[in-house]
Coordinates of C-alpha atoms in Angstrom, one line a residue:
M192 CA 0.0 0.0 0.0
A193 CA 1.3 3.4 -0.9
S194 CA 1.9 5.9 1.9
K195 CA 2.6 9.6 2.0
L196 CA 3.5 12.1 4.7
I197 CA 1.0 14.8 5.3
D198 CA 1.0 17.9 7.7
V199 CA -1.9 17.9 10.1
R200 CA -2.4 21.5 11.2
E201 CA -6.0 21.8 12.1
Y202 CA -7.2 18.8 14.1
T203 CA -7.2 15.1 14.0
V204 CA -10.3 12.9 14.3
R205 CA -10.3 9.3 15.4
A206 CA -11.0 6.9 12.5
H207 CA -14.6 5.9 12.3
K208 CA -17.2 4.6 9.9
R209 CA -20.0 6.8 8.6
Q210 CA -23.1 5.7 6.9
I211 CA -24.4 8.0 4.1
H212 CA -27.8 7.5 2.5
T213 CA -27.8 7.8 -1.3
R214 CA -30.7 7.9 -3.7
V215 CA -31.0 7.2 -7.4
F216 CA -32.6 10.1 -9.2
N217 CA -34.2 9.9 -12.6
F218 CA -34.1 13.4 -14.2
V219 CA -33.7 15.4 -17.4
C220 CA -30.2 16.9 -17.8
K221 CA -30.3 20.7 -17.9
E222 CA -27.6 20.9 -20.7
C223 CA -28.2 18.0 -23.1
N224 CA -31.9 17.5 -22.3
E225 CA -31.7 13.8 -22.1
A226 CA -33.4 11.6 -19.5
T227 CA -30.7 10.1 -17.3
K228 CA -30.2 8.4 -13.9
R229 CA -27.7 9.3 -11.3
E230 CA -27.0 8.2 -7.7
T231 CA -26.2 10.9 -5.2
F232 CA -26.4 11.7 -1.6
G233 CA -27.3 15.4 -1.9
P234 CA -30.2 17.2 -3.6
R235 CA -31.5 16.4 -7.0
P236 CA -28.7 16.8 -9.5
L237 CA -29.1 19.2 -12.6
Y238 CA -26.5 17.6 -14.9
C239 CA -25.7 14.1 -16.0
E240 CA -22.2 12.7 -15.6
T241 CA -20.9 13.8 -19.0
C242 CA -22.3 17.4 -18.8
R243 CA -21.4 18.0 -15.2
P244 CA -19.2 21.1 -14.8
P245 CA -15.8 20.4 -13.3
Q246 CA -15.7 20.8 -9.5
V247 CA -13.2 23.2 -7.9
P248 CA -11.4 21.5 -5.1
K249 CA -12.2 23.1 -1.8
K250 CA -9.3 24.3 0.2
S251 CA -9.4 25.3 3.9
Q252 CA -8.1 28.8 4.2
P253 CA -6.7 29.9 7.5
T254 CA -8.7 32.8 9.0
A255 CA -6.8 36.0 8.9
H256 CA -7.7 38.1 12.0
K257 CA -7.3 41.8 11.9
A258 CA -5.2 43.2 14.6
K259 CA -7.1 44.8 17.5
P260 CA -6.7 48.6 17.9
R261 CA -4.3 49.7 20.5
P262 CA -4.9 52.5 22.9
M263 CA -2.9 55.7 22.1
S264 CA -1.6 58.3 24.4
Y265 CA -1.5 61.8 23.1
K266 CA 0.8 64.6 24.4
S267 CA -0.5 68.2 24.3
D268 CA 1.5 71.4 24.3
T269 CA -1.1 73.2 26.5
D270 CA -1.7 72.3 30.2
L271 CA -5.3 72.1 31.2
N272 CA -4.7 72.7 34.9

């Protein structure tokens, strides 16, 4: 079995099994207008397997926090007392 080294920066989850529920949808493709069948676990698909637009891989982006404002001390030329 091939193995590779990865950097885990966010968090680690214990290995587990998850059951997902899939359904077979019969629908008409939005692009080619042909009746088709597709198994999916989400909502009803719009496109068949050949017309489906390419999916952009999702990347986890670190949240960039803006620095909090710091209190400033001002020096005046005139004395108020």
